[in-house]
């Protein structure tokens, strides 16, 4: 779960990481009031999409009138389809240098990794590899001062700035760990006459650990349909084509979409209804897909713990109760496939044995 | 020879009394796995499919020798159970559940490194030494002995590919599921090393997907260290960036983990990358002819 900048900064504050003084505002009037209080300000749209600065979502103002005008302009904008409900109005800080600091997870090393660079304020992908210091942390020893001194040495940092890092990095690491974060990023990390200040905050919390963070708000970037699928415990992604796809297992669902595209079709969605789904869950998956009004329905079942008779029963049930009047290409093999096929054949529904044939048929049907 | 497990590997089932645990206990026994005991705190004294159930891993080990454990329990309880098994001295753990918090997974991996134990998963179907023993949830009938080693990040797609192979008359030595999560124990490289050493394995199939950098790292390893032919299939060519495609680890983030980057790295390493899952069996046949 990605957090808005202002939420990330609230958490920074909780962990004693310095952030600029700020006000969160919901209309241009409030932005004016905030500027009256804070003086020279920077106004930032609160959206989850990156590159908001380049898109015009960040502005400076030196008086309340200007702040109101800029806030009003930004409220009218949308960023990758998202309009901001809130803006963050922050005091403008005196930045001497922009640095980069983050803690994230290195899957290959199975460890948290500290990323630090003297080149901050730009897209992290644009920082040259040799200018980005990476330090994996063994969780059994945690963040130790020697690691920070070593990171600083490799960056070419010493003296007062090293002292600043020795204060800051343990706090960022503690927050990363205690909040079950996947990413805690400060970019830019501003070097000011008052020391290091987090000028931005990108914090992502592990979705699978949210159950132990009931105090955090819930933020979703999902579409309404994706939210509905989430409630049904289905992995679902909207893709925009006209062939609705339903399969069991993440890998085979991806492979099915790839094959649809390979044969010239356009998949409408990714839907993995999981292994071992019962009739109810299978029916709900089907109903969800039918609700998206696709041109063709492609079902690809390779039953391991998923039973073919259960899928067939669910399909026939939905067909009888709701009606399925679009063309269907159905592949059904694996556990209890004979039972499954005979249930479908009674309803006059043909099935394919191979994934390849079923996908080609679906693409032909979509014409 | 076989890798990681063989017919003599003695296995515990943690979470044996649950719906999944008891079902797969039956399936593993049917495949020939030597299941010596089960663990379910508070439920000791029962039997599941004839397998005695104990209250703790330590209690099970007081009564039986065991080498490995397979875990079935809700995600929030996996860390405790895995730590218990490692502390009790088991050297191979198969973590079936998905949705384990990443920080829990990192702690499990750290303790396993200390204990020099192997972790398979989480979010895996497990592993099978074909015809000998399986510690996992894969459907029994597709896993018959033969000359091909298979290592995969996904479950059903791997069954699809192995099923094809079996139908075309080619069996497998060992099939390993790495798991679909971002932090997993075994990686491609670990398993590729084992296949390279395994005299029975003549060719290797690698089933990867978008997200992370495991395939790129595997490619570097293959080009420097592998003499056996490797054939790969990668899922997620059509996946949009920034969207999680079912698996927690299957996501293109900040321009990393793309399909193109993986195909390029593997192709450069001399790996044949199949466009479609159905092309794998013919490719395997042609490389086996040459060996």
XYZ file of C-alpha atoms in Angstrom, chain A:
367
model
C 0.000 0.000 0.000
C 1.527 3.268 -1.133
C 1.104 6.222 1.203
C 0.568 9.838 0.204
C 3.493 12.136 0.909
C 1.703 13.823 3.802
C 1.031 10.456 5.470
C 4.627 9.400 4.949
C 5.754 12.642 6.577
C 3.380 12.147 9.497
C 5.106 8.812 10.048
C 8.568 10.401 9.639
C 7.519 12.835 12.309
C 6.425 9.990 14.569
C 9.889 8.440 14.188
C 11.637 11.756 14.815
C 12.840 12.220 11.219
C 12.950 15.980 10.488
C 10.367 17.258 7.968
C 9.479 20.837 6.957
C 6.613 22.592 8.762
C 3.439 22.145 6.743
C -0.340 22.348 6.476
C -2.571 19.885 4.654
C -5.260 21.804 2.759
C -8.465 20.874 0.958
C -9.219 24.124 -0.888
C -7.373 27.189 -2.248
C -8.576 29.365 0.638
C -6.862 27.105 3.135
C -3.722 27.206 1.012
C -3.741 31.004 1.322
C -4.119 30.767 5.092
C -1.278 28.254 5.282
C 0.979 30.589 3.290
C 0.098 33.470 5.609
C 1.317 31.353 8.488
C 4.373 29.694 6.886
C 5.757 32.482 4.659
C 7.461 31.325 1.441
C 5.884 27.980 0.610
C 5.949 25.063 -1.772
C 2.557 23.622 -2.720
C 2.434 19.944 -3.647
C -0.401 17.849 -4.993
C -1.036 14.678 -2.981
C -1.306 11.911 -5.558
C 0.360 8.507 -5.658
C 1.674 8.733 -9.215
C 5.317 9.667 -9.644
C 6.685 12.573 -11.685
C 4.072 14.997 -10.344
C 6.615 17.807 -10.451
C 7.198 17.480 -14.199
C 3.414 17.334 -14.694
C 2.976 20.695 -12.957
C 1.762 19.432 -9.598
C 4.319 21.371 -7.565
C 4.450 25.172 -7.287
C 6.158 27.858 -5.211
C 4.421 30.897 -3.723
C 5.736 33.819 -1.738
C 2.442 35.285 -0.544
C -1.105 34.100 0.299
C -2.634 35.415 -2.953
C -0.107 33.552 -5.054
C -0.588 30.419 -2.921
C -4.362 30.570 -3.473
C -3.932 30.979 -7.222
C -1.435 28.111 -7.564
C -3.509 25.856 -5.304
C -6.589 26.503 -7.379
C -4.667 25.656 -10.577
C -3.329 22.392 -9.098
C -6.723 21.337 -7.725
C -8.070 21.527 -11.298
C -5.407 19.193 -12.660
C -5.385 15.434 -12.859
C -2.312 13.206 -12.720
C -2.497 9.926 -14.680
C -6.258 10.108 -14.223
C -6.118 10.929 -10.513
C -7.240 14.326 -9.207
C -5.869 15.366 -5.837
C -8.258 15.904 -2.951
C -5.556 17.427 -0.794
C -2.486 19.600 -1.231
C 0.460 19.843 1.089
C 1.591 23.418 1.735
C 5.088 23.429 3.188
C 7.537 26.086 4.309
C 10.223 26.576 1.672
C 13.481 25.321 3.101
C 16.988 26.580 2.292
C 18.459 23.638 0.399
C 22.237 23.497 0.001
C 22.311 20.068 -1.583
C 19.805 17.370 -2.583
C 20.664 13.814 -1.500
C 18.921 10.439 -1.732
C 18.241 7.910 1.028
C 15.992 4.852 1.123
C 15.512 1.522 2.801
C 13.804 -1.140 0.705
C 13.805 -4.923 0.217
C 16.371 -6.755 -1.876
C 14.657 -9.984 -2.901
C 17.866 -11.540 -4.232
C 19.693 -10.928 -0.948
C 16.559 -11.739 1.105
C 17.403 -8.643 3.151
C 16.546 -4.996 3.615
C 18.896 -2.792 1.635
C 19.942 0.808 2.265
C 20.285 2.935 -0.852
C 22.171 6.185 -0.481
C 23.435 8.735 -2.964
C 24.731 12.288 -3.124
C 22.644 12.661 -6.275
C 19.123 13.307 -5.019
C 16.139 15.173 -6.346
C 16.076 13.319 -9.661
C 14.331 10.092 -10.651
C 16.062 7.297 -8.846
C 16.396 5.356 -12.124
C 18.476 8.230 -13.498
C 21.117 8.037 -10.756
C 24.209 6.364 -12.245
C 24.791 2.896 -10.774
C 28.235 3.807 -9.400
C 26.836 6.858 -7.610
C 24.239 4.790 -5.708
C 25.603 3.034 -2.606
C 23.775 -0.212 -1.757
C 24.165 -1.792 1.662
C 22.197 -4.979 2.477
C 21.401 -5.302 6.189
C 21.241 -8.676 7.886
C 18.030 -8.553 9.949
C 19.614 -10.681 12.659
C 22.012 -7.830 13.526
C 19.945 -4.869 12.335
C 21.242 -1.398 11.545
C 24.648 -0.793 13.168
C 26.699 2.445 13.213
C 29.601 0.835 11.336
C 27.291 0.266 8.377
C 26.432 3.946 8.283
C 30.088 4.982 8.540
C 30.865 2.605 5.684
C 28.000 3.909 3.556
C 29.264 7.450 4.207
C 32.845 6.524 3.352
C 31.712 5.075 0.044
C 29.701 8.211 -0.699
C 32.690 10.383 0.202
C 30.892 11.874 3.200
C 32.591 12.735 6.507
C 32.447 15.206 9.401
C 29.141 16.882 10.260
C 27.223 15.306 7.409
C 28.299 11.824 8.533
C 27.026 12.700 12.016
C 23.710 13.659 10.453
C 23.482 10.280 8.705
C 24.389 8.495 11.946
C 21.372 10.188 13.564
C 18.962 9.789 10.666
C 19.488 6.324 9.225
C 18.719 4.331 12.416
C 15.385 6.178 12.634
C 14.510 5.445 9.018
C 15.457 1.789 9.447
C 13.417 1.488 12.653
C 10.399 2.933 10.886
C 10.911 0.606 7.912
C 10.962 -2.401 10.238
C 8.264 -1.447 12.719
C 5.774 -0.450 10.034
C 6.400 -3.506 7.826
C 7.439 -1.198 5.000
C 8.526 -2.362 1.550
C 9.960 1.060 0.831
C 10.832 4.087 2.949
C 12.360 6.645 0.603
C 13.486 10.252 1.064
C 14.113 11.939 -2.268
C 15.261 14.593 -2.053
C 16.863 14.453 1.332
C 17.654 18.132 1.784
C 20.895 19.315 3.313
C 20.065 22.642 4.997
C 21.854 24.921 7.483
C 19.755 23.112 10.128
C 20.899 19.640 9.052
C 19.158 16.948 6.998
C 15.439 17.384 6.332
C 13.112 14.992 4.460
C 11.769 17.143 1.646
C 9.661 14.290 0.251
C 8.380 10.943 1.523
C 7.624 7.774 -0.392
C 6.483 5.027 1.924
C 4.961 1.691 0.858
C 3.587 -0.735 3.442
C 3.494 -4.500 2.768
C -0.152 -5.356 1.988
C 0.271 -8.768 3.601
C 1.270 -7.179 6.906
C -1.505 -4.576 7.089
C -3.417 -6.777 9.531
C -0.919 -5.786 12.217
C -1.170 -2.063 11.469
C -4.768 -1.275 12.186
C -3.865 2.359 12.972
C -2.782 3.081 9.387
C -5.371 4.386 6.913
C -6.286 2.156 3.953
C -5.413 3.594 0.548
C -6.258 1.836 -2.684
C -5.165 2.607 -6.231
C -7.538 -0.018 -7.572
C -10.452 0.569 -9.918
C -13.975 -0.169 -8.638
C -13.946 -3.508 -10.407
C -10.544 -4.393 -8.978
C -11.830 -3.495 -5.499
C -14.827 -5.755 -5.975
C -12.508 -8.572 -7.032
C -10.331 -7.929 -3.999
C -13.364 -8.388 -1.733
C -13.933 -11.762 -3.403
C -10.268 -12.634 -2.806
C -9.522 -12.805 -6.542
C -6.373 -11.519 -8.200
C -7.766 -9.227 -10.886
C -6.304 -6.551 -13.159
C -8.173 -4.614 -15.847
C -6.373 -4.539 -19.197
C -8.729 -2.996 -21.728
C -9.135 -5.619 -24.492
C -12.254 -7.593 -25.436
C -11.376 -11.203 -24.502
C -12.189 -11.849 -20.846
C -9.805 -14.392 -19.356
C -10.243 -16.608 -16.348
C -7.644 -19.127 -15.220
C -6.292 -20.732 -12.077
C -2.805 -19.776 -10.957
C -0.893 -16.532 -11.491
C 1.696 -17.926 -13.902
C -0.714 -19.740 -16.151
C -3.061 -16.750 -16.195
C -0.201 -14.518 -17.361
C 0.798 -17.134 -19.927
C -2.804 -17.259 -21.193
C -2.848 -13.483 -21.703
C 0.516 -13.638 -23.450
C -0.802 -16.346 -25.751
C -3.947 -14.333 -26.546
C -1.710 -11.470 -27.589
C 0.606 -13.823 -29.485
C -2.317 -14.934 -31.674
C -3.435 -11.350 -32.274
C -6.142 -10.951 -29.638
C -6.498 -8.386 -26.862
C -7.087 -9.621 -23.312
C -9.636 -7.672 -21.268
C -8.275 -8.646 -17.889
C -6.084 -10.797 -15.684
C -8.194 -12.999 -13.414
C -6.618 -15.718 -11.314
C -9.315 -17.284 -9.183
C -6.749 -19.326 -7.297
C -6.250 -22.975 -6.582
C -8.986 -25.134 -5.100
C -11.816 -22.598 -5.483
C -15.313 -23.855 -4.591
C -18.496 -23.479 -6.677
C -19.414 -20.168 -5.049
C -16.054 -18.484 -5.640
C -15.894 -19.804 -9.195
C -19.435 -18.531 -9.888
C -18.618 -15.096 -8.484
C -15.499 -14.899 -10.654
C -17.605 -15.694 -13.708
C -20.259 -13.165 -12.775
C -17.631 -10.485 -12.255
C -16.216 -11.097 -15.742
C -19.648 -11.183 -17.401
C -20.358 -7.827 -15.755
C -17.490 -6.275 -17.739
C -19.352 -6.949 -21.001
C -16.544 -8.647 -22.941
C -16.910 -9.920 -26.510
C -15.548 -13.407 -25.770
C -14.964 -15.433 -22.625
C -11.865 -17.620 -22.396
C -11.595 -20.085 -19.539
C -8.339 -21.969 -19.094
C -8.375 -24.581 -16.358
C -5.525 -26.898 -15.570
C -6.850 -28.579 -12.453
C -4.392 -29.568 -9.769
C -6.143 -28.728 -6.524
C -8.816 -27.026 -8.642
C -11.475 -29.586 -9.581
C -12.832 -29.544 -13.124
C -16.296 -30.733 -12.025
C -16.547 -27.786 -9.623
C -15.682 -25.316 -12.389
C -18.173 -26.978 -14.760
C -20.908 -26.975 -12.137
C -20.311 -23.270 -11.405
C -20.380 -22.454 -15.133
C -23.639 -24.305 -15.733
C -25.150 -22.721 -12.604
C -24.313 -19.204 -13.776
C -25.492 -19.989 -17.314
C -28.855 -21.158 -16.018
C -29.404 -18.395 -13.466
C -27.902 -15.346 -15.209
C -27.534 -16.491 -18.807
C -24.217 -16.567 -20.635
C -24.975 -15.501 -24.192
C -21.519 -14.553 -25.417
C -19.208 -16.990 -27.214
C -17.080 -19.048 -24.830
C -13.838 -20.908 -25.394
C -13.368 -23.430 -22.618
C -10.279 -25.459 -21.852
C -10.701 -27.999 -19.087
C -8.140 -30.597 -18.026
C -6.816 -32.041 -14.791
C -8.455 -33.330 -11.631
C -11.941 -34.784 -12.352
C -11.882 -33.679 -15.998
C -14.225 -36.466 -17.190
C -16.895 -35.435 -14.675
C -16.419 -31.783 -15.585
C -16.685 -32.436 -19.308
C -19.813 -34.534 -18.981
C -21.522 -31.782 -16.929
C -20.725 -29.307 -19.709
C -21.612 -31.651 -22.570
C -25.112 -32.124 -21.172
C -25.512 -28.377 -21.693
C -24.059 -28.605 -25.180
C -20.791 -26.904 -24.225
C -17.649 -28.107 -25.969
C -14.285 -28.064 -24.267
C -10.722 -28.095 -25.507
C -7.930 -30.214 -24.139
C -5.088 -27.931 -25.129
C -4.519 -24.364 -24.036
C -3.210 -23.501 -27.476
C -6.416 -24.564 -29.251
C -8.635 -22.824 -26.720
C -6.745 -19.542 -27.020
C -6.723 -19.639 -30.846
C -10.450 -20.354 -30.819
C -11.084 -17.405 -28.487
C -9.107 -15.076 -30.741
C -11.059 -16.297 -33.796
C -14.338 -15.723 -31.963
C -13.302 -12.158 -31.132
C -12.616 -11.704 -34.854
